[in-house]
Amino acid sequence: MAIGQVTRHRQLGLTDEQVLEMYRVMVTARKYDERALLLQRAGKINFHISGIGQEAAQVGAAFAFRKGYDYFLPYYRDYAFVLAIGMTLKDLMLSLFAKAGDPSSGGRQMPGHFGCKRLNIVTGSSPVTTQVPHAVGFALAAKMKNKDFVTYVSFGEGSSNQGDFHEGLNFAGVHKLPVIFVCENNQYAISVPYHKQTAAARISDRAAGYGFPGVTVDGNDALEVYKAVKEAHGRALRGEGPTLIETVVYRVTPHSTSDDDTVYRSKEEVERHRESDGIARFRKYLETCGLWNDDAEARLQEEIAQAVKEATEFGEKAPFPKPEDALKYVYAGDGEE
Ligand SMILES: Cc1ncc(C[n+]2csc(CCOP(=O)(O)OP(=O)(O)O)c2C)c(N)n1
Ligand SMILES: [Mg+2]
């Protein structure tokens, strides 16, 4: 057991309590996700798009931001990210069951389209990567208003081939805006594997074309992601401009509950990647530090299972939106704050 390994999180400025909280959020996101998949199979909900395999990267990124202060434009697999920022299991379940109390859209959007005014989570649109220019707009607002909030935006690697990505990064580079672009490279865009999406070796290399740093990190190593995002956050605060961070992960589930991934990849390939899971790796790290053991794990699993059960019942029993509320939030003056 290397000493450097044991103190790694403290060297990065994270307390023992914070890394334990990081682990709790990762496991919560995983359990939420597994329940959502089951609920869809049981016919209780229509659709789920999973973030399994990306939790460690998301939590590592989230902990580098200031909750309730910075602005967040997450993408549809960012369950662990939004849980780390302050959304609750009940919030997520209300969205999954398309109920009126869903903070993201009042039950009118597909799950995974996060929005939460109280947490500075900015609602996203369904066309992939449109959140990138939106995020750049938030970062421009910070600069124009002389405010020191930093904006987070995430997206998949397939989406980084869209025009919105390039326009957003170019503008942010020219104006040195305080925005962090996080590409969650999970190796697939639905059925299209990475090598058929782009000839570039790394998505992060694209940052050079826009005049700012790009870095690729192992997304299964939450602390490595934290370190990269924290550095980017510091750069943004010092007025040094944007950073592009590519977190390399693997999409363990089919694209969504509407997809059959066996037609374009083998079970063996998926199983191979399950073994490098970032949650298991983080648990091992905590054990090596003497912060975690089997008893603590059993207690956490029980606590989260109970919380997921309660949130599921809460979401299922909650009222649907009323038909007469269909135009709420659509036109100015129709909705609530
Ligand atoms: C502009 C646009 N084109 C196509 C789609 C359909 N679509 C939804 S998700 C997706 C794949 C995106 O892949 P990637 O960016 O790698 O993200 P991942 O789903 O792998 O996390 C596609 C093509 C869309 N929503 N928007
Ligand atoms: Mg992808």
Short mmCIF file of C-alpha atoms and ligand atoms in Angstrom, two decimals:
data_model
loop_
_atom_site.label_atom_id
_atom_site.label_comp_id
_atom_site.label_asym_id
_atom_site.label_seq_id
_atom_site.Cartn_x
_atom_site.Cartn_y
_atom_site.Cartn_z
CA MET A 1 0.00 0.00 0.00
CA ALA A 2 1.66 3.18 -1.20
CA ILE A 3 1.57 6.11 1.16
CA GLY A 4 1.02 8.53 -1.72
CA GLN A 5 -2.09 6.58 -2.69
CA VAL A 6 -3.49 6.73 0.83
CA THR A 7 -3.25 10.48 1.12
CA ARG A 8 -4.21 11.24 -2.44
CA HIS A 9 -7.53 12.94 -1.67
CA ARG A 10 -6.03 15.06 1.10
CA GLN A 11 -3.29 16.17 -1.25
CA LEU A 12 -6.06 17.38 -3.55
CA GLY A 13 -7.67 19.31 -0.69
CA LEU A 14 -10.56 16.89 -0.10
CA THR A 15 -11.46 15.87 3.45
CA ASP A 16 -12.29 12.33 4.54
CA GLU A 17 -15.94 13.41 4.93
CA GLN A 18 -15.99 14.70 1.36
CA VAL A 19 -14.66 11.49 -0.19
CA LEU A 20 -17.15 9.46 1.85
CA GLU A 21 -19.90 11.73 0.55
CA MET A 22 -18.60 11.29 -3.01
CA TYR A 23 -18.92 7.54 -2.60
CA ARG A 24 -22.43 7.83 -1.14
CA VAL A 25 -23.57 9.89 -4.14
CA MET A 26 -22.05 7.44 -6.67
CA VAL A 27 -23.80 4.49 -5.07
CA THR A 28 -27.08 6.43 -4.78
CA ALA A 29 -26.97 7.26 -8.49
CA ARG A 30 -26.26 3.62 -9.37
CA LYS A 31 -29.15 2.35 -7.25
CA TYR A 32 -31.49 4.97 -8.69
CA ASP A 33 -30.47 3.97 -12.18
CA GLU A 34 -30.94 0.24 -11.56
CA ARG A 35 -34.40 0.92 -10.13
CA ALA A 36 -35.32 3.07 -13.12
CA LEU A 37 -34.38 0.23 -15.49
CA LEU A 38 -36.53 -2.19 -13.49
CA LEU A 39 -39.47 0.21 -13.42
CA GLN A 40 -39.33 0.51 -17.19
CA ARG A 41 -39.25 -3.29 -17.60
CA ALA A 42 -42.21 -3.53 -15.25
CA GLY A 43 -44.15 -1.09 -17.43
CA LYS A 44 -44.42 1.52 -14.67
CA ILE A 45 -42.54 4.20 -16.61
CA ASN A 46 -42.06 4.78 -20.31
CA PHE A 47 -38.41 5.46 -20.78
CA HIS A 48 -35.04 5.61 -19.08
CA ILE A 49 -31.61 6.58 -20.32
CA SER A 50 -28.93 5.21 -18.05
CA GLY A 51 -25.79 6.77 -16.60
CA ILE A 52 -24.35 3.48 -15.33
CA GLY A 53 -20.57 3.47 -15.68
CA GLN A 54 -20.28 7.27 -15.69
CA GLU A 55 -21.01 7.98 -12.01
CA ALA A 56 -17.44 8.25 -10.75
CA ALA A 57 -16.51 10.75 -13.46
CA GLN A 58 -19.61 12.83 -12.75
CA VAL A 59 -19.12 12.94 -9.00
CA GLY A 60 -15.43 13.79 -9.40
CA ALA A 61 -16.43 16.73 -11.60
CA ALA A 62 -19.30 17.91 -9.39
CA PHE A 63 -17.16 18.17 -6.26
CA ALA A 64 -14.90 20.72 -7.97
CA PHE A 65 -17.80 23.23 -8.19
CA ARG A 66 -19.52 25.45 -5.65
CA LYS A 67 -23.06 24.23 -5.04
CA GLY A 68 -25.69 26.96 -5.18
CA TYR A 69 -23.23 29.39 -6.76
CA ASP A 70 -21.83 28.08 -10.03
CA TYR A 71 -24.12 27.30 -12.99
CA PHE A 72 -24.72 23.82 -14.39
CA LEU A 73 -25.85 22.59 -17.80
CA PRO A 74 -25.66 18.80 -17.43
CA TYR A 75 -26.62 16.28 -20.10
CA TYR A 76 -29.06 13.38 -19.91
CA ARG A 77 -26.81 10.79 -18.22
CA ASP A 78 -25.73 13.13 -15.41
CA TYR A 79 -27.77 11.61 -12.54
CA ALA A 80 -24.75 11.34 -10.25
CA PHE A 81 -23.76 14.89 -11.15
CA VAL A 82 -27.14 16.43 -10.30
CA LEU A 83 -27.43 14.35 -7.11
CA ALA A 84 -24.01 15.68 -6.07
CA ILE A 85 -25.15 19.24 -6.77
CA GLY A 86 -28.27 18.84 -4.64
CA MET A 87 -31.13 17.24 -6.55
CA THR A 88 -32.85 14.52 -4.54
CA LEU A 89 -33.99 11.01 -5.34
CA LYS A 90 -37.56 12.26 -5.02
CA ASP A 91 -36.87 14.99 -7.61
CA LEU A 92 -35.54 12.33 -10.00
CA MET A 93 -38.45 9.96 -9.39
CA LEU A 94 -41.01 12.73 -10.03
CA SER A 95 -39.37 13.24 -13.39
CA LEU A 96 -39.19 9.51 -14.13
CA PHE A 97 -42.91 9.08 -13.42
CA ALA A 98 -43.70 12.33 -15.35
CA LYS A 99 -45.45 13.93 -12.39
CA ALA A 100 -46.52 17.53 -11.85
CA GLY A 101 -44.02 18.12 -9.06
CA ASP A 102 -41.01 17.26 -11.27
CA PRO A 103 -38.65 20.26 -10.83
CA SER A 104 -37.13 19.76 -14.27
CA SER A 105 -40.22 20.17 -16.44
CA GLY A 106 -43.36 19.62 -14.41
CA GLY A 107 -43.58 16.15 -15.95
CA ARG A 108 -43.63 17.29 -19.58
CA GLN A 109 -40.13 16.35 -20.72
CA MET A 110 -38.39 12.99 -20.91
CA PRO A 111 -36.38 12.04 -17.84
CA GLY A 112 -32.75 13.18 -17.92
CA HIS A 113 -33.62 16.72 -19.04
CA PHE A 114 -32.54 18.27 -15.78
CA GLY A 115 -33.50 21.73 -14.63
CA CYS A 116 -33.68 23.20 -11.16
CA LYS A 117 -33.81 26.91 -10.52
CA ARG A 118 -32.91 26.61 -6.83
CA LEU A 119 -29.69 24.75 -7.74
CA ASN A 120 -28.69 26.83 -10.81
CA ILE A 121 -29.26 23.82 -13.05
CA VAL A 122 -30.29 25.21 -16.43
CA THR A 123 -32.91 23.29 -18.37
CA GLY A 124 -31.65 21.63 -21.55
CA SER A 125 -33.17 20.91 -24.93
CA SER A 126 -33.34 17.49 -26.58
CA PRO A 127 -31.14 18.20 -29.62
CA VAL A 128 -27.75 17.07 -28.36
CA THR A 129 -25.11 19.72 -27.62
CA THR A 130 -27.45 22.71 -27.78
CA GLN A 131 -26.53 23.12 -24.10
CA VAL A 132 -22.97 24.06 -25.13
CA PRO A 133 -23.77 27.48 -26.65
CA HIS A 134 -26.27 28.04 -23.83
CA ALA A 135 -23.49 27.44 -21.30
CA VAL A 136 -21.20 29.79 -23.17
CA GLY A 137 -23.96 32.40 -22.93
CA PHE A 138 -24.04 31.95 -19.15
CA ALA A 139 -20.29 32.34 -19.02
CA LEU A 140 -20.52 35.49 -21.15
CA ALA A 141 -23.12 36.83 -18.71
CA ALA A 142 -20.74 36.20 -15.81
CA LYS A 143 -18.05 38.20 -17.59
CA MET A 144 -20.35 41.05 -18.62
CA LYS A 145 -21.86 41.34 -15.15
CA ASN A 146 -18.52 40.98 -13.44
CA LYS A 147 -19.66 37.95 -11.45
CA ASP A 148 -17.35 35.12 -10.52
CA PHE A 149 -19.56 32.09 -11.13
CA VAL A 150 -18.16 29.30 -13.29
CA THR A 151 -20.34 27.35 -15.72
CA TYR A 152 -20.25 23.56 -16.17
CA VAL A 153 -21.53 21.91 -19.32
CA SER A 154 -21.36 18.24 -20.25
CA PHE A 155 -22.12 16.20 -23.37
CA GLY A 156 -21.20 12.94 -25.06
CA GLU A 157 -18.30 12.42 -27.45
CA GLY A 158 -20.65 11.78 -30.38
CA SER A 159 -22.28 15.13 -29.75
CA SER A 160 -18.92 16.86 -29.97
CA ASN A 161 -19.16 16.43 -33.74
CA GLN A 162 -22.15 18.78 -33.86
CA GLY A 163 -21.74 22.38 -34.96
CA ASP A 164 -22.99 23.73 -31.63
CA PHE A 165 -19.96 22.25 -29.89
CA HIS A 166 -17.48 23.96 -32.24
CA GLU A 167 -19.28 27.31 -32.27
CA GLY A 168 -19.55 27.31 -28.50
CA LEU A 169 -15.90 26.43 -27.90
CA ASN A 170 -14.69 28.93 -30.47
CA PHE A 171 -16.64 31.80 -28.91
CA ALA A 172 -15.60 30.82 -25.38
CA GLY A 173 -11.94 30.69 -26.45
CA VAL A 174 -12.02 34.09 -28.17
CA HIS A 175 -13.61 35.79 -25.15
CA LYS A 176 -11.75 33.74 -22.51
CA LEU A 177 -15.01 32.80 -20.79
CA PRO A 178 -15.27 31.03 -17.41
CA VAL A 179 -16.77 27.77 -18.66
CA ILE A 180 -15.70 24.14 -18.28
CA PHE A 181 -16.63 21.76 -21.09
CA VAL A 182 -16.82 18.15 -19.92
CA CYS A 183 -17.05 15.49 -22.62
CA GLU A 184 -18.14 12.15 -21.15
CA ASN A 185 -16.60 9.84 -23.73
CA ASN A 186 -18.46 6.57 -23.24
CA GLN A 187 -17.23 5.11 -26.57
CA TYR A 188 -20.63 5.01 -28.29
CA ALA A 189 -23.17 7.35 -29.84
CA ILE A 190 -26.15 4.99 -29.76
CA SER A 191 -24.85 2.18 -32.05
CA VAL A 192 -21.88 4.06 -33.51
CA PRO A 193 -18.52 3.23 -31.89
CA TYR A 194 -15.89 5.90 -31.31
CA HIS A 195 -13.72 5.03 -34.33
CA LYS A 196 -16.67 5.57 -36.67
CA GLN A 197 -17.57 8.92 -35.08
CA THR A 198 -14.24 10.67 -35.52
CA ALA A 199 -10.71 10.08 -36.78
CA ALA A 200 -9.30 12.15 -33.90
CA ALA A 201 -7.42 10.17 -31.24
CA ARG A 202 -8.77 12.34 -28.45
CA ILE A 203 -11.73 14.69 -28.20
CA SER A 204 -9.65 16.89 -25.88
CA ASP A 205 -7.22 17.66 -28.76
CA ARG A 206 -9.97 19.81 -30.27
CA ALA A 207 -9.44 22.47 -27.58
CA ALA A 208 -6.08 23.43 -29.16
CA GLY A 209 -7.95 24.55 -32.27
CA TYR A 210 -9.85 27.05 -30.13
CA GLY A 211 -6.86 28.31 -28.19
CA PHE A 212 -7.31 26.81 -24.76
CA PRO A 213 -6.22 23.65 -22.91
CA GLY A 214 -7.82 20.26 -23.36
CA VAL A 215 -7.11 17.26 -21.18
CA THR A 216 -8.12 13.59 -21.25
CA VAL A 217 -8.56 11.78 -17.94
CA ASP A 218 -9.60 8.32 -16.80
CA GLY A 219 -13.27 8.73 -15.94
CA ASN A 220 -13.18 5.66 -13.71
CA ASP A 221 -10.83 7.52 -11.41
CA ALA A 222 -12.99 10.05 -9.58
CA LEU A 223 -10.03 11.80 -7.97
CA GLU A 224 -8.25 12.26 -11.28
CA VAL A 225 -11.39 13.86 -12.70
CA TYR A 226 -11.74 16.03 -9.60
CA LYS A 227 -8.15 17.23 -9.97
CA ALA A 228 -8.58 18.18 -13.64
CA VAL A 229 -11.88 19.97 -13.08
CA LYS A 230 -10.61 21.77 -9.99
CA GLU A 231 -7.65 23.09 -11.98
CA ALA A 232 -9.99 24.20 -14.75
CA HIS A 233 -12.18 25.92 -12.16
CA GLY A 234 -9.16 27.83 -10.87
CA ARG A 235 -8.24 28.90 -14.40
CA ALA A 236 -11.79 30.12 -15.00
CA LEU A 237 -11.77 32.15 -11.77
CA ARG A 238 -8.42 33.73 -12.63
CA GLY A 239 -9.84 34.95 -15.96
CA GLU A 240 -7.71 32.52 -17.96
CA GLY A 241 -10.71 31.16 -19.88
CA PRO A 242 -12.24 27.79 -20.69
CA THR A 243 -10.97 24.22 -20.47
CA LEU A 244 -12.14 21.09 -22.27
CA ILE A 245 -11.99 17.92 -20.18
CA GLU A 246 -12.62 14.50 -21.70
CA THR A 247 -13.47 11.81 -19.18
CA VAL A 248 -12.97 8.35 -20.67
CA VAL A 249 -15.67 5.93 -19.54
CA TYR A 250 -17.71 3.14 -21.08
CA ARG A 251 -21.48 2.96 -21.59
CA VAL A 252 -22.29 -0.34 -19.91
CA THR A 253 -26.04 -0.29 -20.66
CA PRO A 254 -27.79 -0.05 -24.02
CA HIS A 255 -28.17 3.57 -25.20
CA SER A 256 -31.64 3.75 -23.66
CA THR A 257 -34.48 1.42 -22.77
CA SER A 258 -35.53 1.65 -26.45
CA ASP A 259 -32.22 0.22 -27.69
CA ASP A 260 -31.00 -3.35 -28.22
CA ASP A 261 -27.20 -3.16 -28.02
CA THR A 262 -26.67 -6.85 -28.81
CA VAL A 263 -27.07 -6.04 -32.50
CA TYR A 264 -23.92 -3.88 -32.59
CA ARG A 265 -21.58 -5.09 -29.80
CA SER A 266 -20.78 -8.30 -27.97
CA LYS A 267 -21.71 -9.21 -24.40
CA GLU A 268 -18.02 -10.00 -23.78
CA GLU A 269 -17.00 -6.45 -24.64
CA VAL A 270 -19.52 -5.05 -22.16
CA GLU A 271 -18.51 -7.48 -19.40
CA ARG A 272 -14.86 -6.60 -19.84
CA HIS A 273 -15.63 -2.97 -19.11
CA ARG A 274 -17.82 -3.71 -16.10
CA GLU A 275 -14.66 -4.86 -14.33
CA SER A 276 -13.08 -1.41 -14.55
CA ASP A 277 -16.06 0.25 -12.90
CA GLY A 278 -15.23 3.54 -11.17
CA ILE A 279 -17.48 2.92 -8.15
CA ALA A 280 -15.77 -0.35 -7.20
CA ARG A 281 -12.43 1.33 -7.66
CA PHE A 282 -13.38 4.22 -5.38
CA ARG A 283 -14.61 1.80 -2.72
CA LYS A 284 -11.25 0.02 -2.84
CA TYR A 285 -9.48 3.35 -2.49
CA LEU A 286 -11.53 4.22 0.61
CA GLU A 287 -10.75 0.80 2.08
CA THR A 288 -7.05 1.32 1.45
CA CYS A 289 -7.31 4.62 3.32
CA GLY A 290 -8.96 2.86 6.26
CA LEU A 291 -12.14 4.87 5.72
CA TRP A 292 -14.39 2.01 4.62
CA ASN A 293 -15.16 -1.63 5.41
CA ASP A 294 -17.81 -4.30 4.80
CA ASP A 295 -19.98 -3.15 7.72
CA ALA A 296 -20.04 0.42 6.47
CA GLU A 297 -20.88 -0.87 3.00
CA ALA A 298 -23.77 -2.99 4.29
CA ARG A 299 -25.18 -0.01 6.23
CA LEU A 300 -24.91 2.28 3.22
CA GLN A 301 -26.55 -0.25 0.90
CA GLU A 302 -29.46 -0.62 3.32
CA GLU A 303 -29.86 3.13 3.79
CA ILE A 304 -29.87 3.78 0.02
CA ALA A 305 -32.20 0.86 -0.74
CA GLN A 306 -34.67 2.37 1.75
CA ALA A 307 -34.31 5.87 0.28
CA VAL A 308 -34.83 4.55 -3.28
CA LYS A 309 -37.91 2.62 -2.15
CA GLU A 310 -39.42 5.68 -0.46
CA ALA A 311 -38.65 7.92 -3.44
CA THR A 312 -40.18 5.36 -5.84
CA GLU A 313 -43.41 5.21 -3.83
CA PHE A 314 -43.44 8.99 -3.58
CA GLY A 315 -43.00 9.38 -7.35
CA GLU A 316 -45.58 6.74 -8.20
CA LYS A 317 -48.25 8.21 -5.93
CA ALA A 318 -47.65 11.86 -6.86
CA PRO A 319 -50.29 13.56 -9.09
CA PHE A 320 -49.86 13.91 -12.85
CA PRO A 321 -49.85 17.41 -14.38
CA LYS A 322 -53.31 18.76 -15.18
CA PRO A 323 -54.22 19.08 -18.90
CA GLU A 324 -55.07 22.77 -18.36
CA ASP A 325 -51.48 23.33 -17.23
CA ALA A 326 -50.05 22.23 -20.60
CA LEU A 327 -48.91 25.75 -21.52
CA LYS A 328 -47.41 26.49 -18.11
CA TYR A 329 -43.80 27.71 -18.38
CA VAL A 330 -44.10 27.94 -22.17
CA TYR A 331 -45.03 31.62 -22.55
CA ALA A 332 -43.95 34.49 -20.32
CA GLY A 333 -46.49 35.15 -17.59
CA ASP A 334 -48.16 31.74 -17.85
CA GLY A 335 -46.02 29.94 -15.37
CA GLU A 336 -44.80 30.27 -11.89
CA GLU A 337 -41.40 31.62 -11.02
C1 LIG B 1 -29.13 17.01 -32.88
C2 LIG B 1 -29.51 15.62 -32.47
N1 LIG B 1 -29.24 14.59 -33.30
C3 LIG B 1 -29.58 13.34 -32.93
C4 LIG B 1 -30.19 13.10 -31.72
C5 LIG B 1 -30.54 11.70 -31.31
N2 LIG B 1 -29.59 11.27 -30.28
C6 LIG B 1 -29.89 11.32 -28.97
S1 LIG B 1 -28.64 10.79 -28.02
C7 LIG B 1 -27.67 10.49 -29.35
C8 LIG B 1 -26.29 9.91 -29.19
C9 LIG B 1 -25.34 10.87 -28.61
O1 LIG B 1 -24.14 10.21 -28.36
P1 LIG B 1 -23.06 10.85 -27.42
O2 LIG B 1 -22.97 12.30 -27.68
O3 LIG B 1 -21.83 10.07 -27.51
O4 LIG B 1 -23.72 10.72 -25.97
P2 LIG B 1 -24.10 9.38 -25.17
O5 LIG B 1 -25.55 9.13 -25.49
O6 LIG B 1 -23.22 8.31 -25.67
O7 LIG B 1 -23.89 9.67 -23.74
C10 LIG B 1 -28.33 10.78 -30.53
C11 LIG B 1 -27.76 10.62 -31.88
C12 LIG B 1 -30.47 14.23 -30.90
N3 LIG B 1 -31.06 14.09 -29.71
N4 LIG B 1 -30.11 15.46 -31.29
MG MG B 2 -21.18 8.56 -26.24
#
